[in-house]
Amino acid sequence: MSTGSIGAAVGPLLTGYISARSWSGVFTMLMASVLILIVGLLLSRLVVAEISAKMAASRRPDGSASDLPVSSLEEP
């Protein structure tokens, strides 16, 4: 899981490149990265639910596992 390392390496390089043109671009880049972080946090609950459902389906004795996502298995 090297995404933190990649971000730590590419972030300053990208910041230096963008700051040579304008500082407003740097702040736009920072706002975009915060937006991506928030979206990732909001989607993490769905990812955990999908993984839990797949693991539970693989543990069933009859071996029946649905390929449908968890959101389509839930009843209204």
PDB file of C-alpha atoms in Angstrom:
ATOM      1  CA  MET A   1       0.000   0.000   0.000  1.00  0.00           C
ATOM      2  CA  SER A   2       2.252   2.724  -1.256  1.00  0.00           C
ATOM      3  CA  THR A   3      -0.286   5.418  -2.085  1.00  0.00           C
ATOM      4  CA  GLY A   4       0.901   7.490   0.881  1.00  0.00           C
ATOM      5  CA  SER A   5       4.474   7.256  -0.337  1.00  0.00           C
ATOM      6  CA  ILE A   6       3.470   8.204  -3.864  1.00  0.00           C
ATOM      7  CA  GLY A   7       1.468  11.165  -2.565  1.00  0.00           C
ATOM      8  CA  ALA A   8       4.378  12.275  -0.378  1.00  0.00           C
ATOM      9  CA  ALA A   9       6.725  12.128  -3.368  1.00  0.00           C
ATOM     10  CA  VAL A  10       4.486  13.600  -6.061  1.00  0.00           C
ATOM     11  CA  GLY A  11       2.733  16.242  -3.918  1.00  0.00           C
ATOM     12  CA  PRO A  12       5.720  18.572  -3.442  1.00  0.00           C
ATOM     13  CA  LEU A  13       6.780  18.142  -7.071  1.00  0.00           C
ATOM     14  CA  LEU A  14       3.312  19.005  -8.301  1.00  0.00           C
ATOM     15  CA  THR A  15       3.045  21.889  -5.853  1.00  0.00           C
ATOM     16  CA  GLY A  16       6.347  23.335  -7.070  1.00  0.00           C
ATOM     17  CA  TYR A  17       5.295  23.035 -10.687  1.00  0.00           C
ATOM     18  CA  ILE A  18       1.877  24.616 -10.101  1.00  0.00           C
ATOM     19  CA  SER A  19       3.196  27.378  -7.791  1.00  0.00           C
ATOM     20  CA  ALA A  20       5.518  28.584 -10.549  1.00  0.00           C
ATOM     21  CA  ARG A  21       2.401  29.474 -12.539  1.00  0.00           C
ATOM     22  CA  SER A  22       0.017  30.710  -9.806  1.00  0.00           C
ATOM     23  CA  TRP A  23      -0.676  30.205  -6.123  1.00  0.00           C
ATOM     24  CA  SER A  24      -4.410  29.960  -6.710  1.00  0.00           C
ATOM     25  CA  GLY A  25      -3.714  26.751  -8.619  1.00  0.00           C
ATOM     26  CA  VAL A  26      -1.957  25.331  -5.548  1.00  0.00           C
ATOM     27  CA  PHE A  27      -4.970  26.038  -3.368  1.00  0.00           C
ATOM     28  CA  THR A  28      -7.267  24.534  -6.016  1.00  0.00           C
ATOM     29  CA  MET A  29      -5.102  21.387  -5.951  1.00  0.00           C
ATOM     30  CA  LEU A  30      -5.364  21.263  -2.151  1.00  0.00           C
ATOM     31  CA  MET A  31      -9.156  21.638  -2.297  1.00  0.00           C
ATOM     32  CA  ALA A  32      -9.353  18.807  -4.846  1.00  0.00           C
ATOM     33  CA  SER A  33      -7.246  16.543  -2.637  1.00  0.00           C
ATOM     34  CA  VAL A  34      -9.493  17.231   0.373  1.00  0.00           C
ATOM     35  CA  LEU A  35     -12.543  16.479  -1.774  1.00  0.00           C
ATOM     36  CA  ILE A  36     -11.005  13.155  -2.835  1.00  0.00           C
ATOM     37  CA  LEU A  37     -10.293  12.343   0.813  1.00  0.00           C
ATOM     38  CA  ILE A  38     -13.897  13.064   1.834  1.00  0.00           C
ATOM     39  CA  VAL A  39     -15.277  10.950  -1.018  1.00  0.00           C
ATOM     40  CA  GLY A  40     -12.955   8.107  -0.009  1.00  0.00           C
ATOM     41  CA  LEU A  41     -14.156   8.286   3.577  1.00  0.00           C
ATOM     42  CA  LEU A  42     -17.798   8.280   2.521  1.00  0.00           C
ATOM     43  CA  LEU A  43     -17.286   5.274   0.233  1.00  0.00           C
ATOM     44  CA  SER A  44     -15.349   3.285   2.831  1.00  0.00           C
ATOM     45  CA  ARG A  45     -18.550   2.164   4.567  1.00  0.00           C
ATOM     46  CA  LEU A  46     -19.877   0.716   1.302  1.00  0.00           C
ATOM     47  CA  VAL A  47     -16.584  -1.055   0.617  1.00  0.00           C
ATOM     48  CA  VAL A  48     -16.585  -2.638   4.082  1.00  0.00           C
ATOM     49  CA  ALA A  49     -20.189  -3.807   3.590  1.00  0.00           C
ATOM     50  CA  GLU A  50     -19.364  -5.341   0.200  1.00  0.00           C
ATOM     51  CA  ILE A  51     -16.318  -7.166   1.567  1.00  0.00           C
ATOM     52  CA  SER A  52     -18.272  -8.419   4.592  1.00  0.00           C
ATOM     53  CA  ALA A  53     -21.055  -9.732   2.335  1.00  0.00           C
ATOM     54  CA  LYS A  54     -18.571 -11.537   0.081  1.00  0.00           C
ATOM     55  CA  MET A  55     -16.845 -13.119   3.077  1.00  0.00           C
ATOM     56  CA  ALA A  56     -20.176 -14.201   4.595  1.00  0.00           C
ATOM     57  CA  ALA A  57     -21.296 -15.683   1.270  1.00  0.00           C
ATOM     58  CA  SER A  58     -18.093 -17.680   0.935  1.00  0.00           C
ATOM     59  CA  ARG A  59     -18.607 -19.163   4.418  1.00  0.00           C
ATOM     60  CA  ARG A  60     -22.086 -20.519   3.629  1.00  0.00           C
ATOM     61  CA  PRO A  61     -22.253 -24.306   3.815  1.00  0.00           C
ATOM     62  CA  ASP A  62     -24.276 -24.619   0.594  1.00  0.00           C
ATOM     63  CA  GLY A  63     -21.684 -22.548  -1.259  1.00  0.00           C
ATOM     64  CA  SER A  64     -24.276 -20.187  -2.738  1.00  0.00           C
ATOM     65  CA  ALA A  65     -22.725 -16.814  -3.290  1.00  0.00           C
ATOM     66  CA  SER A  66     -24.523 -14.010  -5.048  1.00  0.00           C
ATOM     67  CA  ASP A  67     -22.612 -11.776  -7.439  1.00  0.00           C
ATOM     68  CA  LEU A  68     -25.049  -8.966  -6.782  1.00  0.00           C
ATOM     69  CA  PRO A  69     -23.779  -5.987  -4.790  1.00  0.00           C
ATOM     70  CA  VAL A  70     -25.008  -5.591  -1.231  1.00  0.00           C
ATOM     71  CA  SER A  71     -27.035  -2.515  -2.157  1.00  0.00           C
ATOM     72  CA  SER A  72     -29.164  -4.561  -4.576  1.00  0.00           C
ATOM     73  CA  LEU A  73     -29.740  -7.319  -2.004  1.00  0.00           C
ATOM     74  CA  GLU A  74     -31.229  -4.982   0.575  1.00  0.00           C
ATOM     75  CA  GLU A  75     -34.980  -4.697   0.646  1.00  0.00           C
ATOM     76  CA  PRO A  76     -36.640  -1.277   0.896  1.00  0.00           C
TER      77      PRO A  76
END
